[in-house]
Short mmCIF file of C-alpha atoms in Angstrom, two decimals:
data_model
loop_
_atom_site.label_atom_id
_atom_site.label_comp_id
_atom_site.label_asym_id
_atom_site.label_seq_id
_atom_site.Cartn_x
_atom_site.Cartn_y
_atom_site.Cartn_z
CA UNK A 1342 -22.60 -65.44 -57.47
CA UNK A 1343 -24.03 -63.29 -60.13
CA UNK A 1344 -27.40 -63.15 -58.40
CA UNK A 1345 -25.78 -62.10 -55.13
CA UNK A 1346 -23.87 -59.28 -56.87
CA UNK A 1347 -27.04 -57.98 -58.44
CA UNK A 1348 -28.74 -58.03 -55.07
CA UNK A 1349 -25.89 -56.11 -53.48
CA UNK A 1350 -26.00 -53.55 -56.25
CA UNK A 1351 -29.73 -53.12 -55.84
CA UNK A 1352 -29.35 -52.71 -52.10
CA UNK A 1353 -26.61 -50.13 -52.57
CA UNK A 1354 -28.71 -48.20 -55.07
CA UNK A 1355 -31.65 -48.21 -52.65
CA UNK A 1356 -29.42 -47.01 -49.84
CA UNK A 1357 -28.05 -44.24 -52.08
CA UNK A 1358 -31.56 -43.20 -53.04
CA UNK A 1359 -32.59 -43.20 -49.40
CA UNK A 1360 -29.57 -41.12 -48.42
CA UNK A 1361 -30.18 -38.74 -51.34
CA UNK A 1362 -33.79 -38.37 -50.28
CA UNK A 1363 -32.84 -37.89 -46.65
CA UNK A 1364 -30.43 -35.02 -47.18
CA UNK A 1365 -31.32 -31.64 -48.67
CA UNK A 1366 -29.85 -28.14 -48.84
CA UNK A 1367 -31.81 -24.94 -48.19
CA UNK A 1368 -30.42 -21.93 -50.11
CA UNK A 1369 -29.81 -18.54 -48.52
CA UNK A 1370 -32.90 -16.35 -47.94
CA UNK A 1371 -35.23 -19.33 -48.23
CA UNK A 1372 -37.13 -21.50 -45.79
CA UNK A 1373 -38.50 -25.02 -46.39
CA UNK A 1374 -41.62 -26.33 -44.69
CA UNK A 1375 -41.33 -30.05 -43.91
CA UNK A 1376 -44.42 -32.22 -43.37
CA UNK A 1377 -44.48 -35.71 -41.92
CA UNK A 1378 -47.27 -37.88 -43.24
CA UNK A 1379 -49.21 -34.79 -44.30
CA UNK A 1380 -48.80 -32.95 -40.98
CA UNK A 1381 -46.58 -29.94 -40.35
CA UNK A 1382 -43.29 -31.01 -38.83
CA UNK A 1383 -40.80 -28.15 -38.93
CA UNK A 1384 -39.34 -25.17 -40.81
CA UNK A 1385 -35.73 -25.41 -41.95
CA UNK A 1386 -33.58 -22.48 -42.98
CA UNK A 1387 -30.38 -22.06 -45.04
CA UNK A 1388 -27.93 -24.98 -44.74
CA UNK A 1389 -27.76 -28.80 -44.93
CA UNK A 1390 -30.63 -30.73 -43.35
CA UNK A 1391 -31.92 -34.30 -43.09
CA UNK A 1392 -35.37 -35.83 -43.22
CA UNK A 1393 -36.85 -39.30 -43.15
CA UNK A 1394 -37.32 -40.47 -46.71
CA UNK A 1395 -40.85 -41.29 -47.81
CA UNK A 1396 -42.21 -40.29 -44.40
CA UNK A 1397 -41.12 -36.66 -44.55
CA UNK A 1398 -41.54 -34.37 -47.54
CA UNK A 1399 -40.87 -30.72 -48.38
CA UNK A 1400 -44.29 -29.18 -48.89
CA UNK A 1401 -43.27 -25.56 -49.53
CA UNK A 1402 -40.17 -23.58 -50.43
CA UNK A 1403 -40.69 -20.06 -49.12
CA UNK A 1404 -38.73 -17.07 -50.43
CA UNK A 1405 -37.64 -14.79 -47.57
CA UNK A 1406 -36.66 -11.81 -49.74
CA UNK A 1407 -38.66 -8.58 -49.86
CA UNK A 1408 -41.42 -8.41 -52.46
CA UNK A 1409 -43.11 -5.32 -53.88
CA UNK A 1410 -46.76 -4.85 -54.74
CA UNK A 1411 -48.13 -1.86 -56.66
CA UNK A 1412 -51.77 -0.90 -56.18
CA UNK A 1413 -53.64 1.58 -58.38
CA UNK A 1414 -56.96 2.85 -57.05
CA UNK A 1415 -59.46 5.52 -58.08
CA UNK A 1416 -61.19 7.29 -55.22
CA UNK A 1417 -62.76 10.64 -54.31
CA UNK A 1418 -61.43 13.42 -52.09
CA UNK A 1419 -63.36 15.47 -49.56
CA UNK A 1420 -64.00 18.24 -52.13
CA UNK A 1421 -65.49 15.71 -54.59
CA UNK A 1422 -62.49 15.38 -56.91
CA UNK A 1423 -61.81 11.93 -58.33
CA UNK A 1424 -58.13 11.00 -58.20
CA UNK A 1425 -56.07 7.96 -59.12
CA UNK A 1426 -53.77 6.93 -56.28
CA UNK A 1427 -50.77 4.68 -56.87
CA UNK A 1428 -49.25 2.93 -53.84
CA UNK A 1429 -46.17 0.71 -53.69
CA UNK A 1430 -45.74 -1.64 -50.73
CA UNK A 1431 -42.71 -3.74 -49.81
CA UNK A 1432 -43.49 -6.84 -47.76
CA UNK A 1433 -41.93 -10.14 -46.81
CA UNK A 1434 -42.60 -13.33 -44.87
CA UNK A 1435 -41.77 -12.99 -41.21
CA UNK A 1436 -38.94 -15.51 -40.54
CA UNK A 1437 -40.54 -16.46 -37.24
CA UNK A 1438 -43.95 -17.16 -38.80
CA UNK A 1439 -43.15 -19.03 -42.01
CA UNK A 1440 -45.62 -21.80 -41.20
CA UNK A 1441 -48.38 -19.32 -40.39
CA UNK A 1442 -47.80 -17.47 -43.67
CA UNK A 1443 -48.06 -20.74 -45.62
CA UNK A 1444 -51.01 -22.35 -43.89
CA UNK A 1445 -53.14 -19.31 -43.03
CA UNK A 1446 -53.03 -17.24 -46.23
CA UNK A 1447 -53.47 -18.65 -49.70
CA UNK A 1448 -53.03 -15.44 -51.78
CA UNK A 1449 -50.81 -12.97 -49.88
CA UNK A 1450 -50.58 -10.43 -52.72
CA UNK A 1451 -54.34 -10.43 -53.28
CA UNK A 1452 -55.07 -10.06 -49.58
CA UNK A 1453 -52.53 -7.28 -49.23
CA UNK A 1454 -54.06 -5.47 -52.21
CA UNK A 1455 -57.51 -5.64 -50.61
CA UNK A 1456 -56.22 -4.19 -47.33
CA UNK A 1457 -54.42 -1.35 -49.11
CA UNK A 1458 -57.47 -0.43 -51.18
CA UNK A 1459 -59.66 -0.43 -48.09
CA UNK A 1460 -57.20 1.77 -46.18
CA UNK A 1461 -56.95 4.24 -49.07
CA UNK A 1462 -60.73 4.47 -49.40
CA UNK A 1463 -60.80 5.44 -45.73
CA UNK A 1464 -57.92 7.93 -45.81
CA UNK A 1465 -58.29 9.89 -49.08
CA UNK A 1466 -62.01 10.81 -48.80
CA UNK A 1467 -61.27 12.60 -45.54
CA UNK A 1468 -58.84 15.03 -47.21
CA UNK A 1469 -59.25 17.82 -49.72
CA UNK A 1470 -57.24 17.61 -52.91
CA UNK A 1471 -54.55 20.07 -51.78
CA UNK A 1472 -54.29 18.34 -48.40
CA UNK A 1473 -53.94 14.95 -50.11
CA UNK A 1474 -50.87 16.23 -51.96
CA UNK A 1475 -49.44 17.96 -48.89
CA UNK A 1476 -50.04 15.02 -46.52
CA UNK A 1477 -49.02 12.22 -48.87
CA UNK A 1478 -46.46 10.87 -46.41
CA UNK A 1479 -49.04 10.86 -43.61
CA UNK A 1480 -51.44 8.88 -45.80
CA UNK A 1481 -48.70 6.36 -46.59
CA UNK A 1482 -47.86 6.03 -42.90
CA UNK A 1483 -51.50 5.43 -41.95
CA UNK A 1484 -51.93 2.85 -44.70
CA UNK A 1485 -48.76 1.03 -43.66
CA UNK A 1486 -49.83 0.97 -40.02
CA UNK A 1487 -53.29 -0.38 -40.80
CA UNK A 1488 -52.18 -2.93 -43.38
CA UNK A 1489 -49.16 -3.99 -41.31
CA UNK A 1490 -51.34 -4.85 -38.32
CA UNK A 1491 -53.64 -6.99 -40.44
CA UNK A 1492 -50.89 -8.77 -42.38
CA UNK A 1493 -48.92 -9.55 -39.21
CA UNK A 1494 -51.75 -11.90 -38.22
CA UNK A 1495 -50.87 -14.03 -41.23
CA UNK A 1496 -47.08 -14.06 -40.71
CA UNK A 1497 -46.16 -11.19 -43.05
CA UNK A 1498 -44.26 -7.98 -42.30
CA UNK A 1499 -44.99 -4.76 -44.22
CA UNK A 1500 -41.60 -3.07 -44.62
CA UNK A 1501 -42.51 0.20 -46.31
CA UNK A 1502 -45.51 1.79 -47.99
CA UNK A 1503 -45.14 4.71 -50.42
CA UNK A 1504 -47.79 6.82 -52.14
CA UNK A 1505 -46.01 7.30 -55.44
CA UNK A 1506 -48.69 9.26 -57.31
CA UNK A 1507 -51.93 11.16 -56.81
CA UNK A 1508 -53.33 12.05 -60.24
CA UNK A 1509 -56.59 13.96 -60.73
CA UNK A 1510 -58.26 14.05 -64.12
CA UNK A 1511 -56.85 16.21 -66.90
CA UNK A 1512 -59.73 18.67 -66.57
CA UNK A 1513 -58.96 19.16 -62.87
CA UNK A 1514 -55.26 19.65 -63.68
CA UNK A 1515 -56.15 22.30 -66.27
CA UNK A 1516 -58.42 24.05 -63.76
CA UNK A 1517 -55.68 23.99 -61.11
CA UNK A 1518 -53.19 25.41 -63.60
CA UNK A 1519 -55.64 28.22 -64.45
CA UNK A 1520 -56.15 29.04 -60.77
CA UNK A 1521 -52.40 29.10 -60.14
CA UNK A 1522 -51.82 31.26 -63.21
CA UNK A 1523 -54.52 33.70 -62.07
CA UNK A 1524 -53.04 33.91 -58.59
CA UNK A 1525 -49.56 34.55 -59.97
CA UNK A 1526 -50.92 37.22 -62.32
CA UNK A 1527 -52.69 38.82 -59.37
CA UNK A 1528 -49.46 38.90 -57.38
CA UNK A 1529 -47.57 40.27 -60.39
CA UNK A 1530 -50.17 43.02 -60.88
CA UNK A 1531 -49.94 43.96 -57.21
CA UNK A 1532 -46.15 44.10 -57.39
CA UNK A 1533 -46.25 46.23 -60.55
CA UNK A 1534 -48.75 48.61 -58.90
CA UNK A 1535 -46.56 48.94 -55.83
CA UNK A 1536 -43.50 49.56 -57.98
CA UNK A 1537 -45.37 52.22 -59.96
CA UNK A 1538 -46.57 53.85 -56.73
CA UNK A 1539 -43.02 53.96 -55.40
CA UNK A 1540 -41.84 55.45 -58.68
CA UNK A 1541 -44.54 58.15 -58.59
CA UNK A 1542 -43.78 58.98 -54.97
CA UNK A 1543 -40.07 59.15 -55.71
CA UNK A 1544 -40.61 61.38 -58.73
CA UNK A 1545 -42.95 63.64 -56.76
CA UNK A 1546 -40.44 63.93 -53.93
CA UNK A 1547 -37.66 64.67 -56.42
CA UNK A 1548 -39.81 67.29 -58.18
CA UNK A 1549 -40.68 68.94 -54.87
CA UNK A 1550 -37.03 68.99 -53.88
CA UNK A 1551 -36.06 70.42 -57.27
CA UNK A 1552 -38.71 73.15 -56.96
CA UNK A 1553 -37.57 73.97 -53.46
CA UNK A 1554 -33.95 74.22 -54.55
CA UNK A 1555 -34.93 76.36 -57.55
CA UNK A 1556 -36.89 78.67 -55.23
CA UNK A 1557 -33.97 78.94 -52.85
CA UNK A 1558 -31.62 79.58 -55.76
CA UNK A 1559 -33.90 82.24 -57.22
CA UNK A 1560 -34.27 83.90 -53.84
CA UNK A 1561 -30.53 83.86 -53.29
CA UNK A 1562 -30.02 85.21 -56.77
CA UNK A 1563 -32.40 88.11 -56.19
CA UNK A 1564 -30.94 88.71 -52.75
CA UNK A 1565 -27.48 89.01 -54.21
CA UNK A 1566 -28.76 91.37 -56.89
CA UNK A 1567 -30.41 93.52 -54.25
CA UNK A 1568 -27.28 93.50 -52.14
CA UNK A 1569 -25.25 94.51 -55.16
CA UNK A 1570 -27.60 97.37 -55.94
CA UNK A 1571 -27.47 98.55 -52.32
CA UNK A 1572 -23.70 98.41 -52.38
CA UNK A 1573 -23.68 100.33 -55.64
CA UNK A 1574 -26.00 103.01 -54.24
CA UNK A 1575 -23.87 103.37 -51.12
CA UNK A 1576 -20.74 103.71 -53.24
CA UNK A 1577 -22.28 106.43 -55.38
CA UNK A 1578 -23.58 108.27 -52.34
CA UNK A 1579 -20.16 107.96 -50.83
CA UNK A 1580 -18.66 110.08 -53.64
CA UNK A 1581 -21.25 112.81 -53.08
CA UNK A 1582 -23.99 112.07 -55.63
CA UNK A 1583 -27.58 112.99 -54.90
CA UNK A 1584 -30.12 110.18 -54.48
CA UNK A 1585 -31.95 111.07 -57.71
CA UNK A 1586 -28.71 110.94 -59.65
CA UNK A 1587 -27.83 107.68 -57.97
CA UNK A 1588 -31.19 106.15 -58.93
CA UNK A 1589 -30.70 107.40 -62.44
CA UNK A 1590 -27.29 105.71 -62.74
CA UNK A 1591 -28.54 102.45 -61.24
CA UNK A 1592 -31.54 102.28 -63.54
CA UNK A 1593 -29.38 103.08 -66.53
CA UNK A 1594 -27.01 100.23 -65.65
CA UNK A 1595 -29.96 97.87 -65.23
CA UNK A 1596 -31.27 99.03 -68.56
CA UNK A 1597 -27.97 98.26 -70.25
CA UNK A 1598 -27.78 94.83 -68.55
CA UNK A 1599 -31.25 93.93 -69.82
CA UNK A 1600 -30.45 95.01 -73.36
CA UNK A 1601 -27.20 93.04 -73.29
CA UNK A 1602 -28.99 89.92 -71.99
CA UNK A 1603 -31.59 90.17 -74.74
CA UNK A 1604 -28.90 90.48 -77.39
CA UNK A 1605 -26.87 87.51 -76.07
CA UNK A 1606 -29.76 85.14 -75.41
CA UNK A 1607 -30.19 82.38 -78.07
CA UNK A 1608 -33.95 82.45 -77.40
CA UNK A 1609 -34.28 86.23 -77.78
CA UNK A 1610 -37.00 87.62 -79.98
CA UNK A 1611 -37.19 90.83 -81.94
CA UNK A 1612 -37.47 93.74 -79.47
CA UNK A 1613 -38.29 97.29 -80.63
CA UNK A 1614 -36.45 99.93 -78.57
CA UNK A 1615 -36.24 103.69 -79.01
CA UNK A 1616 -33.57 104.66 -81.52
CA UNK A 1617 -31.99 107.08 -79.09
CA UNK A 1618 -30.46 105.36 -76.14
CA UNK A 1619 -30.78 108.34 -73.82
CA UNK A 1620 -34.30 108.85 -75.01
CA UNK A 1621 -35.11 105.23 -74.50
CA UNK A 1622 -33.52 105.33 -71.13
CA UNK A 1623 -35.39 108.49 -70.13
CA UNK A 1624 -38.66 106.90 -71.18
CA UNK A 1625 -37.79 103.73 -69.21
CA UNK A 1626 -36.76 105.84 -66.22
CA UNK A 1627 -39.98 107.82 -66.29
CA UNK A 1628 -42.06 104.63 -66.53
CA UNK A 1629 -40.26 102.96 -63.62
CA UNK A 1630 -40.45 106.12 -61.51
CA UNK A 1631 -44.13 106.54 -62.23
CA UNK A 1632 -44.79 102.89 -61.39
CA UNK A 1633 -42.89 103.24 -58.11
CA UNK A 1634 -44.79 106.36 -57.10
CA UNK A 1635 -48.10 104.67 -57.98
CA UNK A 1636 -47.20 101.64 -55.84
CA UNK A 1637 -46.25 103.86 -52.88
CA UNK A 1638 -49.61 105.71 -53.12
#
């Protein structure tokens, strides 16, 4: 009786082990490769699955999530500048080609790195340094297209490729900074020269306008003086005075106006005049008359 119980227990344990070995659970975002007697049998995805114990075995547990690989490469541009290019690539196993990815490619990251380096060595040397910076997205797109086509043969999908950095040497950076600084200084000098030219032109135009207005004002001033003298002469003639007497009165008034202006002006200097006003006036009158007669001759 005891021997039979032990046998039953052993049989139950074996059955439990067989059942435990026959059932397995695949987690989310994973895929298990099942082999039967060393030969590929099937790929199972997330969920509960069964296999034949001892005969079937799980040879590989593949992660289906996206992986990232960073590649750092030194290469030369078209204008002979050595730069360090950093590329980040996101890739994953194609769910439809899990078996191909496992059996065809032993080192996916290493193979992907080699393809990226080869693509960069083909793309960067065809561009000048400035073009490499400006067309960074185009370079990334070309690399992704080339690498994606190659990796798809081995059951991998390249999701996205980014050129995260293009770094020339420090000497090249310093030279580029010097060139940019010189160009900015050149533009600033040109702008300052244009501003100075505009200022000079504006000042010249303002000075010309001021001179013109001063000339017009002086002309109007003299015209008004002349008109006043004419009116004064006509008024004196209208009361019956002879022309010589009229001229005498006008000159005397002008003489008094000049003397008054000299005395009131803050910038007036010392002026020596004849002590006798009539005498001084007569002398002034004779000089003006003589100058007028000389001019007429």
